[in-house]
Coordinates of C-alpha atoms and ligand atoms in Angstrom, one line a residue:
M39 CA 0.0 0.0 0.0
A40 CA 1.7 3.1 -1.1
V41 CA 0.1 6.3 -0.1
C42 CA 1.7 9.3 -1.5
V43 CA 0.3 12.4 0.0
W44 CA 1.4 15.8 -0.9
L45 CA 0.1 18.3 1.6
L46 CA 0.2 21.9 1.0
L47 CA -0.7 23.1 4.3
V48 CA -1.4 26.6 5.2
L49 CA -0.9 26.8 8.8
A50 CA -2.7 29.7 10.2
L51 CA -1.7 29.4 13.7
S52 CA -2.4 32.0 16.2
A53 CA 0.5 33.1 18.2
A54 CA -0.6 31.8 21.5
L55 CA -1.0 28.1 21.5
D56 CA -1.9 26.8 24.8
I57 CA 0.7 24.1 25.1
G58 CA 3.4 23.1 27.4
R59 CA 1.2 22.3 30.3
S60 CA 0.7 18.6 29.7
Y61 CA 4.4 18.0 28.8
S62 CA 7.3 20.0 30.0
N63 CA 9.2 20.2 26.9
N64 CA 10.1 23.4 25.2
S65 CA 12.7 22.2 22.7
S66 CA 10.4 20.3 20.4
K67 CA 11.0 20.7 16.8
L68 CA 7.5 19.6 16.0
L69 CA 6.1 22.1 18.4
A70 CA 8.2 24.7 16.8
V71 CA 6.7 23.8 13.4
L72 CA 3.2 23.8 14.8
N73 CA 3.9 27.0 16.7
A74 CA 5.0 28.8 13.6
S75 CA 4.5 32.4 14.5
A76 CA 3.8 34.0 11.2
P77 CA 0.1 33.8 10.5
A78 CA -0.6 32.2 7.2
S79 CA 3.0 31.2 6.7
E80 CA 3.2 28.4 4.3
V81 CA 4.7 25.2 5.3
L82 CA 5.1 22.5 2.8
F83 CA 5.1 19.0 4.0
H84 CA 5.8 16.1 1.9
I85 CA 4.8 12.9 3.4
D86 CA 5.3 9.7 1.7
V87 CA 4.8 7.5 4.7
W88 CA 5.0 4.1 3.1
T89 CA 7.7 4.4 0.6
G90 CA 10.1 6.6 2.4
E91 CA 10.6 8.8 -0.6
A92 CA 10.1 11.8 1.6
D93 CA 13.7 12.5 2.3
M94 CA 14.7 12.4 -1.2
A95 CA 11.8 14.6 -2.3
G96 CA 12.5 16.9 0.6
A97 CA 16.1 17.1 -0.4
L98 CA 15.2 18.0 -3.9
R99 CA 13.1 20.8 -2.6
G100 CA 16.0 22.1 -0.6
P101 CA 16.5 22.7 3.0
A102 CA 13.8 25.4 3.2
A103 CA 11.1 22.8 3.0
S104 CA 9.9 21.4 6.2
N105 CA 9.6 17.7 6.2
L106 CA 7.2 16.5 8.7
E107 CA 8.5 13.0 8.7
S108 CA 12.0 14.0 9.6
V109 CA 10.6 16.3 12.2
I110 CA 8.7 13.4 13.8
R111 CA 11.8 11.2 13.5
S112 CA 13.9 13.6 15.4
E113 CA 11.1 14.0 17.9
V114 CA 10.7 10.2 18.5
S115 CA 14.4 9.5 18.0
G116 CA 14.0 5.8 18.5
D117 CA 12.2 6.1 21.8
W118 CA 8.7 4.6 21.9
K119 CA 7.8 6.8 25.0
R120 CA 8.4 9.9 23.0
G121 CA 5.5 8.9 20.8
Q122 CA 3.3 10.0 23.6
V123 CA 4.6 13.5 23.3
V124 CA 4.0 13.5 19.6
L125 CA 0.5 12.3 20.1
Q126 CA -0.2 15.1 22.4
L127 CA 1.4 17.6 20.1
A128 CA -0.8 16.4 17.3
N129 CA -3.7 17.8 19.2
Q130 CA -2.2 21.3 18.5
A131 CA -2.4 20.8 14.8
R132 CA -4.9 23.2 13.4
T133 CA -6.1 21.1 10.4
P134 CA -7.3 17.6 10.4
E135 CA -5.0 16.9 7.4
L136 CA -2.0 17.8 9.5
K137 CA -3.2 15.8 12.4
R138 CA -3.7 12.7 10.2
A139 CA -0.3 13.3 8.7
I140 CA 1.3 13.4 12.1
Y141 CA -0.4 10.2 13.3
T142 CA 0.6 8.4 10.1
G143 CA 4.2 9.6 10.3
L144 CA 4.3 8.7 14.0
W145 CA 3.2 5.1 13.4
K146 CA 5.9 4.8 10.7
E147 CA 8.5 6.1 13.1
L148 CA 7.4 3.9 16.0
Q149 CA 7.8 0.8 13.8
Q150 CA 11.5 1.6 13.6
T151 CA 11.9 1.1 17.3
K152 CA 12.6 -2.3 18.9
Q153 CA 9.6 -1.8 21.1
I154 CA 7.4 -2.7 18.2
Y155 CA 7.9 -6.3 19.3
D156 CA 6.0 -5.7 22.5
P157 CA 2.3 -6.1 21.8
L158 CA 1.4 -4.3 25.0
K159 CA 3.2 -1.2 23.7
I160 CA 1.3 -1.3 20.5
F161 CA -1.9 -1.9 22.4
D162 CA -1.3 1.2 24.5
F163 CA -0.6 3.2 21.4
Y164 CA -3.7 1.9 19.8
D165 CA -5.8 2.8 22.8
Q166 CA -4.4 6.3 22.8
L167 CA -4.7 6.7 19.1
A168 CA -8.4 5.6 19.2
L169 CA -9.1 8.4 21.7
N170 CA -8.1 11.0 19.2
S171 CA -10.3 12.4 16.5
D172 CA -9.2 12.6 12.9
V173 CA -7.2 9.4 13.0
P174 CA -7.5 7.7 9.6
P175 CA -9.6 4.5 10.0
A176 CA -7.1 2.7 7.8
L177 CA -4.3 3.6 10.1
L178 CA -6.2 2.4 13.2
E179 CA -6.9 -0.8 11.4
L180 CA -3.2 -1.2 10.6
V181 CA -2.1 -0.6 14.2
H182 CA -4.8 -3.0 15.3
R183 CA -3.6 -5.7 13.0
A184 CA 0.0 -5.1 14.2
F185 CA -1.2 -5.6 17.7
I186 CA -3.1 -8.8 16.9
S187 CA -0.2 -10.4 15.0
R188 CA 2.4 -9.5 17.6
S189 CA 0.2 -10.8 20.4
A190 CA -0.4 -14.0 18.5
Q191 CA 3.3 -14.4 17.9
L192 CA 4.1 -14.0 21.6
M193 CA 1.4 -16.4 22.6
E194 CA 2.8 -19.1 20.3
A195 CA 5.7 -19.7 22.6
P196 CA 4.0 -22.0 25.1
F197 CA 2.7 -24.2 22.3
H198 CA 6.2 -25.0 21.1
T199 CA 7.5 -26.5 24.3
N200 CA 7.6 -30.0 25.6
S201 CA 7.5 -28.8 29.2
R202 CA 4.2 -28.7 31.0
T203 CA 5.8 -26.8 33.8
A204 CA 7.5 -23.9 31.9
T205 CA 6.1 -20.5 32.7
F206 CA 5.5 -17.6 30.3
P207 CA 5.3 -14.4 32.3
L208 CA 5.0 -12.2 29.2
V209 CA 2.1 -14.3 27.9
D210 CA 0.5 -14.0 31.3
S211 CA 0.8 -10.2 31.4
L212 CA -0.6 -9.9 27.9
L213 CA -3.6 -12.0 28.9
H214 CA -3.9 -10.0 32.1
R215 CA -3.9 -6.7 30.1
L216 CA -6.5 -8.1 27.8
T217 CA -8.9 -8.8 30.7
F218 CA -9.6 -5.1 30.7
S219 CA -10.6 -5.1 27.0
A220 CA -13.3 -6.4 24.8
L221 CA -13.2 -10.1 24.1
D222 CA -13.1 -9.4 20.4
Y223 CA -9.4 -8.6 20.6
L224 CA -8.7 -12.0 22.2
R225 CA -10.9 -13.7 19.6
D226 CA -8.8 -12.2 16.8
I227 CA -5.5 -13.1 18.5
L228 CA -6.6 -16.7 19.1
E229 CA -7.6 -17.1 15.4
A230 CA -4.1 -15.9 14.3
L231 CA -2.5 -18.0 17.1
Y232 CA -4.3 -21.2 16.1
D233 CA -3.6 -20.7 12.4
A234 CA 0.1 -20.7 13.3
V235 CA 0.3 -23.4 16.0
L236 CA -2.0 -25.9 14.4
A237 CA 0.2 -25.7 11.3
L238 CA 3.2 -26.7 13.3
E239 CA 2.0 -28.9 16.2
T240 CA -0.5 -31.7 16.5
P241 CA -4.0 -30.8 17.7
L242 CA -3.5 -33.0 20.8
S243 CA -0.4 -31.1 21.8
V244 CA -2.2 -27.7 21.2
V245 CA -5.1 -28.8 23.4
E246 CA -2.7 -30.0 26.1
R247 CA -0.7 -26.8 26.1
L248 CA -3.8 -24.7 26.2
G249 CA -4.7 -26.7 29.3
N250 CA -1.7 -25.1 31.1
F251 CA -2.5 -21.6 30.1
T252 CA -3.2 -19.1 32.9
G253 CA -5.7 -16.4 32.2
S254 CA -9.1 -15.3 33.4
L255 CA -11.8 -18.0 33.4
T256 CA -13.6 -16.1 30.6
Q257 CA -10.5 -16.0 28.5
L258 CA -9.8 -19.7 29.0
A259 CA -13.4 -20.6 28.3
L260 CA -13.2 -18.6 25.1
A261 CA -9.9 -20.0 24.1
N262 CA -11.0 -23.6 24.5
L263 CA -14.3 -23.1 22.7
Q264 CA -12.6 -21.4 19.8
L265 CA -10.1 -24.2 19.6
L266 CA -12.9 -26.7 19.5
Q267 CA -14.4 -25.0 16.5
R268 CA -11.2 -25.3 14.5
E269 CA -11.5 -27.6 11.5
E270 CA -8.2 -29.3 12.5
L271 CA -9.9 -30.6 15.6
T272 CA -13.1 -31.9 14.1
R273 CA -11.4 -34.3 11.7
E274 CA -12.5 -37.8 12.3
D275 CA -9.4 -39.9 12.7
A276 CA -7.8 -42.4 15.1
S277 CA -6.8 -39.8 17.6
A278 CA -10.3 -38.2 17.8
E279 CA -11.2 -40.0 21.1
V280 CA -7.9 -39.1 22.8
L281 CA -8.4 -35.5 21.6
D282 CA -12.0 -35.4 23.0
L283 CA -10.8 -36.6 26.4
A284 CA -8.0 -34.0 26.5
M285 CA -10.4 -31.3 25.6
Q286 CA -12.9 -32.4 28.3
D287 CA -10.0 -32.4 30.8
N288 CA -9.4 -28.7 29.9
L289 CA -13.1 -27.9 30.3
R290 CA -13.4 -29.7 33.6
R291 CA -10.5 -27.9 35.0
L292 CA -12.4 -24.7 34.3
L293 CA -15.6 -26.0 35.9
E294 CA -13.6 -26.9 39.0
Q295 CA -12.8 -23.2 39.6
P296 CA -15.1 -22.0 42.4
N297 CA -15.7 -18.7 40.5
F298 CA -16.6 -20.2 37.2
E299 CA -20.3 -19.5 37.5
Q300 CA -19.9 -16.0 38.8
E301 CA -17.1 -15.0 36.4
V302 CA -18.1 -16.5 33.1
D303 CA -21.2 -15.3 31.5
A304 CA -24.2 -17.6 30.9
S305 CA -23.9 -18.0 27.2
L306 CA -20.2 -18.9 27.3
R307 CA -21.0 -21.4 30.2
Q308 CA -23.8 -23.0 28.2
Q309 CA -21.4 -23.5 25.3
I310 CA -18.9 -25.1 27.7
Y311 CA -21.5 -27.5 29.2
A312 CA -22.6 -28.4 25.7
Q313 CA -19.2 -29.8 25.0
L314 CA -19.4 -32.3 27.8
P315 CA -20.9 -35.8 27.6
L316 CA -24.7 -35.7 28.2
D317 CA -24.7 -37.3 31.6
E318 CA -22.2 -34.7 32.8
Q319 CA -23.9 -31.8 31.0
L320 CA -27.2 -32.5 32.7
L321 CA -25.7 -32.2 36.2
Y322 CA -24.9 -28.6 35.3
T323 CA -27.9 -27.6 33.3
A324 CA -31.0 -29.7 34.3
R325 CA -33.3 -28.6 37.1
K326 CA -34.1 -32.2 38.0
V327 CA -32.4 -35.4 37.0
C328 CA -33.2 -39.1 37.2
I329 CA -30.4 -41.6 37.9
R330 CA -30.7 -45.0 36.4
N331 CA -28.9 -48.2 35.4
V332 CA -26.9 -47.7 32.2
T333 CA -28.2 -50.9 30.6
D334 CA -31.5 -51.4 32.3
S335 CA -34.0 -48.7 31.5
N336 CA -36.4 -49.9 34.1
A337 CA -34.1 -49.4 37.1
Y338 CA -34.2 -45.9 38.6
I339 CA -33.0 -45.0 42.1
Y340 CA -35.3 -43.6 44.7
E341 CA -36.8 -44.6 48.0
C342 CA -37.4 -48.3 48.5
P343 CA -41.0 -49.6 48.8
Q344 CA -40.8 -50.4 52.5
T345 CA -37.8 -48.8 54.0
Y346 CA -35.9 -45.5 53.9
L347 CA -33.1 -47.1 52.1
I348 CA -32.6 -46.3 48.4
C349 CA -33.5 -48.9 45.8
S350 CA -33.4 -49.5 42.1
N351 CA -37.1 -49.2 41.2
A352 CA -39.4 -49.3 38.2
R353 CA -39.4 -46.3 35.9
D354 CA -41.6 -43.5 37.3
P355 CA -40.3 -40.0 36.5
K356 CA -42.4 -38.5 39.3
K357 CA -40.7 -40.6 41.9
A358 CA -37.3 -40.7 40.3
A359 CA -36.8 -36.9 39.6
Y360 CA -34.4 -35.3 42.0
Y361 CA -33.5 -31.6 42.1
V362 CA -29.8 -31.1 41.5
Q363 CA -28.0 -28.9 44.0
R364 CA -24.6 -27.8 42.9
G365 CA -21.7 -26.9 45.2
H366 CA -18.0 -26.9 45.6
S367 CA -16.0 -28.9 48.1
L368 CA -14.4 -26.8 50.8
N369 CA -11.2 -28.7 50.4
D370 CA -10.3 -28.0 46.8
S371 CA -13.3 -26.3 45.2
R372 CA -14.1 -29.2 42.9
P373 CA -17.8 -29.5 42.0
Q374 CA -20.1 -31.7 44.1
F375 CA -23.7 -32.4 43.8
A376 CA -26.7 -33.2 46.1
F377 CA -29.9 -34.8 45.0
Y378 CA -33.1 -33.6 46.6
S379 CA -36.7 -34.8 46.1
A380 CA -39.9 -32.9 46.8
F381 CA -41.9 -36.0 46.2
W382 CA -40.0 -37.9 48.9
R383 CA -40.8 -35.3 51.6
N384 CA -37.8 -33.1 50.8
R385 CA -35.3 -35.7 51.4
Y386 CA -31.8 -36.2 49.9
I387 CA -30.0 -39.3 48.7
L388 CA -27.6 -39.6 51.6
M389 CA -24.7 -41.9 52.2
E390 CA -23.7 -42.6 55.8
P391 CA -20.1 -43.1 56.5
S392 CA -19.0 -46.7 55.9
P393 CA -16.5 -48.4 58.2
L394 CA -15.8 -50.8 55.4
A395 CA -14.2 -48.0 53.3
A396 CA -11.3 -47.8 55.7
S397 CA -11.0 -51.5 56.4
N398 CA -9.0 -54.2 54.7
A399 CA -12.1 -56.1 53.6
T400 CA -12.2 -57.0 50.0
N401 CA -15.2 -57.4 47.7
A402 CA -17.6 -56.3 50.5
I403 CA -20.6 -54.0 50.3
T404 CA -22.4 -51.7 52.7
K405 CA -26.1 -50.8 52.6
N406 CA -25.7 -47.2 53.8
V407 CA -27.6 -45.2 51.2
Y408 CA -30.7 -43.6 52.6
S409 CA -33.5 -41.1 51.9
R410 CA -32.8 -38.5 54.6
A411 CA -33.6 -34.9 55.4
N412 CA -29.9 -34.0 55.7
I413 CA -27.9 -32.8 52.7
S414 CA -25.3 -35.2 51.4
W415 CA -22.8 -34.3 48.7
W416 CA -21.6 -36.6 46.0
R417 CA -18.6 -36.2 43.7
V418 CA -19.3 -37.3 40.2
V419 CA -16.7 -39.0 38.0
Y420 CA -17.3 -39.3 34.3
R421 CA -16.2 -42.4 32.5
N422 CA -17.0 -43.7 29.1
G423 CA -20.6 -44.7 29.0
G424 CA -21.7 -43.2 32.3
V425 CA -21.0 -41.6 35.6
S426 CA -20.0 -42.8 39.1
F427 CA -21.0 -41.3 42.4
Y428 CA -18.5 -41.1 45.2
D429 CA -19.2 -39.7 48.7
A430 CA -17.7 -36.2 48.5
A431 CA -16.4 -36.2 52.1
T432 CA -13.9 -39.0 51.8
E433 CA -14.2 -40.3 48.2
N434 CA -13.6 -43.7 49.7
S435 CA -17.0 -45.2 48.7
V436 CA -18.7 -45.5 45.4
L437 CA -22.5 -46.0 44.7
C438 CA -23.3 -49.4 43.2
G439 CA -26.4 -51.6 42.6
G440 CA -28.0 -54.3 40.5
D441 CA -26.6 -57.4 42.2
P442 CA -29.6 -59.5 43.2
I443 CA -27.6 -61.1 46.0
H444 CA -28.1 -57.9 47.9
F445 CA -31.8 -57.5 47.2
D446 CA -34.4 -58.3 49.9
G447 CA -37.7 -59.3 48.4
L448 CA -39.3 -56.2 46.8
E449 CA -36.4 -54.1 48.0
R450 CA -33.8 -53.9 45.3
H451 CA -31.3 -52.0 47.5
V452 CA -28.4 -50.0 46.2
Y453 CA -25.2 -50.2 48.2
T454 CA -21.7 -48.9 48.3
R455 CA -18.3 -50.5 47.6
K456 CA -14.8 -49.4 48.4
A457 CA -13.8 -46.8 45.8
S458 CA -10.6 -48.8 45.3
E459 CA -12.7 -51.7 44.0
F460 CA -14.5 -49.7 41.4
A461 CA -12.6 -51.3 38.5
A462 CA -13.6 -54.8 39.5
H463 CA -17.2 -53.8 39.6
R464 CA -17.5 -51.3 36.8
A465 CA -21.0 -52.3 35.5
E466 CA -22.4 -52.3 39.1
C467 CA -21.1 -48.9 39.8
T468 CA -21.7 -46.9 36.6
W469 CA -24.9 -45.0 36.2
S470 CA -26.7 -42.9 33.6
V471 CA -28.2 -39.5 34.2
E472 CA -31.4 -38.4 32.5
D473 CA -33.1 -35.0 32.3
C474 CA -36.2 -35.2 34.5
S475 CA -36.8 -31.4 34.7
D476 CA -40.3 -31.7 33.3
A477 CA -41.4 -34.4 35.8
A478 CA -44.2 -33.1 37.9
Ligands
NAG592 C1 12.9 25.4 28.6 O1 12.8 24.8 29.9 C2 13.9 25.0 30.7 C3 13.7 24.1 31.9 O2 12.4 23.6 32.0 C4 14.0 26.5 31.1 O3 15.1 26.7 31.9 C5 14.1 27.3 29.8 O4 14.1 28.6 30.1 C6 13.0 26.9 28.8 N1 13.2 27.6 27.6 C7 12.3 28.3 27.0 C8 12.7 28.9 25.7 O5 11.1 28.4 27.4
NAG593 C1 5.8 29.4 20.3 O1 5.5 30.7 19.8 C2 5.6 31.7 20.8 C3 5.1 33.0 20.2 O2 5.5 33.1 18.9 C4 7.1 31.8 21.2 O3 7.2 32.8 22.2 C5 7.5 30.4 21.7 O4 8.9 30.5 22.0 C6 7.3 29.4 20.7 N1 7.6 28.1 21.3 C7 8.4 27.2 20.7 C8 8.6 25.9 21.4 O5 8.8 27.4 19.6
NAG594 C1 -0.2 -28.7 33.0 O1 -1.3 -29.6 32.8 C2 -1.0 -31.0 33.3 C3 -2.2 -31.8 32.8 O2 -3.4 -31.4 33.3 C4 -0.9 -30.9 34.8 O3 -0.6 -32.2 35.3 C5 0.2 -30.0 35.2 O4 0.3 -29.9 36.5 C6 0.0 -28.6 34.5 N1 1.2 -27.8 34.8 C7 1.1 -26.6 35.3 C8 2.3 -25.9 35.5 O5 0.0 -26.1 35.7
NAG595 C1 -5.0 -54.7 57.3 O1 -3.8 -55.1 56.5 C2 -2.6 -54.8 57.2 C3 -1.5 -55.2 56.2 O2 -1.9 -55.5 54.9 C4 -2.5 -55.6 58.4 O3 -1.3 -55.3 59.1 C5 -3.7 -55.2 59.3 O4 -3.7 -56.0 60.5 C6 -5.0 -55.5 58.6 N1 -6.1 -55.0 59.4 C7 -7.2 -55.6 59.6 C8 -8.3 -55.0 60.5 O5 -7.4 -56.8 59.1
NAG596 C1 -28.5 -33.8 60.3 O1 -28.3 -32.4 60.5 C2 -28.5 -32.0 61.8 C3 -28.4 -30.5 61.8 O2 -27.3 -30.0 61.0 C4 -27.5 -32.7 62.7 O3 -27.7 -32.2 64.0 C5 -27.7 -34.2 62.6 O4 -26.7 -34.8 63.4 C6 -27.6 -34.6 61.2 N1 -27.9 -36.0 61.1 C7 -27.1 -36.8 60.4 C8 -27.6 -38.2 60.4 O5 -26.1 -36.5 59.8
NAG597 C1 -10.7 -32.7 53.0 O1 -9.8 -32.1 54.0 C2 -9.8 -32.8 55.2 C3 -8.9 -32.1 56.2 O2 -7.8 -31.6 55.6 C4 -9.3 -34.3 55.0 O3 -9.3 -35.0 56.2 C5 -10.2 -35.0 54.0 O4 -9.7 -36.2 53.6 C6 -10.2 -34.1 52.7 N1 -11.2 -34.8 51.8 C7 -11.0 -35.1 50.6 C8 -12.1 -35.7 49.8 O5 -9.9 -34.8 50.1
NAG598 C1 -27.3 -52.5 36.0 O1 -28.0 -53.7 35.6 C2 -27.2 -54.8 35.3 C3 -28.1 -55.9 34.8 O2 -29.1 -56.1 35.7 C4 -26.5 -55.1 36.6 O3 -25.6 -56.2 36.4 C5 -25.7 -53.9 37.1 O4 -25.1 -54.2 38.3 C6 -26.6 -52.7 37.2 N1 -25.8 -51.6 37.5 C7 -26.2 -50.7 38.4 C8 -25.3 -49.5 38.6 O5 -27.2 -50.8 39.0
NAG599 C1 10.3 14.9 28.8 C2 11.2 15.5 27.8 O1 11.3 15.2 26.6 N1 12.0 16.5 28.3 C3 13.0 17.2 27.4 C4 12.6 18.6 27.2 O2 13.6 19.4 26.7 C5 14.8 19.4 27.5 C6 15.6 20.5 26.9 O3 15.0 21.7 27.1 C7 15.3 18.0 27.5 O4 16.6 18.0 28.2 C8 14.4 17.1 28.1 O5 14.8 15.7 28.0

């Protein structure tokens, strides 16, 4: 893009320009130009910002001609901070044309400094520029693009390391700075970032590295969702399942943050939940759920026919629907859930402590799951094909059912096993969650 602008500027500047208050510099060449005392003195500026022909043209015109570009150059003199002064000085320019010429010349000069590699510097400049009137939209766009691409470049670094413990303070501070800005900036940066890293690294590695990013919960939510939408990740191939699991790990780590619900807005949260397996999703989104046997669609858990124990019973949404209460463990903030039924006189599914869980006994069960008025928290673990429920207090017991040996007539009791024996009793201890929000 070669913009060659000849400006014949008549600077009709009044003698008294009210400057010098906001910056204490009185030896500014630019200021001297802008402060030209003679009213209607003609100052010829040749600006050829993109091709750098200015100097030559200026030289041809002789030393008498003022060359805005070289004035700005001497003003900036390789120091990014001096750009601030020029920005302020630009406000003193009497004509919009001159202002625009100064902004454009300034950007050209700033690009010569080493600081141009620092996206935060560009961002600050962009912010300040955007506050001014008369900035050419094309220039703003250019600075914006420079900011986006430098940011993306910086953020690439963590994706090209094998270490999962390396830290990237510059990336952290960039993300921190971005928390004060519209999410659109981050969206643009992520797009450029993923273009680059997905060309060089495997999708799995990109997902894993993103899992180690530190940023605000909203930023991380956005970054994961945006990565999920990439075509590179939706390809069906052998690694698809591994990739899904890694992605779900990332999302779960976000859900485990106690502030997730307060910090991340509802629409973003819904998009995150939607990426989880259905059983898991419902625990976050449904008002009421039913819990049933994965393979037997006529075995739902609720109060037994004759006792206050919990049984596997025939399908009956009215009886099986439990309100989901969501909480976070005090220990480590991970999500935990309680199941409460209005139908069963406002009782919860409660597990009493099991002495078995701490003992040496193997292959033993405890019937310690009741319908009780006290709240009882469960930790839910998601595994292929279903979910498992552990007592949140100790995580030493897991909810199981379905073995007729432990039934008692009409009472098809559920029971708990030692958590360490889950693998040996997978089918007995894996459940399915259904949406029963509409159950009366
Ligand atoms: C410029 O500023 C310095 C110190 O701030 C002062 O001593 C000097 O007189 C000033 N010069 C003019 C021309 O105002
Ligand atoms: C600006 O113009 C005024 C009046 O002509 C003059 O006194 C002052 O020294 C000028 N300042 C600069 C920095 O040239
Ligand atoms: C990076 O992620 C992995 C996998 O979740 C985790 O084990 C590791 O602790 C994380 N490293 C840091 C520095 O957070
Ligand atoms: C549990 O096992 C340990 C060693 O395996 C043994 O020393 C201990 O006596 C056992 N406790 C019970 C209650 O059987
Ligand atoms: C139920 O909660 C009440 C009040 O918090 C408490 O006093 C009681 O011991 C609890 N009962 C059980 C079985 O945990
Ligand atoms: C929670 O913390 C307490 C006290 O530090 C500890 O005894 C208990 O085992 C922890 N529970 C879990 C599930 O980690
Ligand atoms: C589900 O039903 C099957 C078949 O009856 C049984 O083997 C299994 O233990 C049951 N699982 C649960 C969690 O109830
Ligand atoms: C902040 C700044 O640029 N100050 C300069 C103002 O001009 C004096 C000379 O008058 C310089 O020495 C300062 O560096």
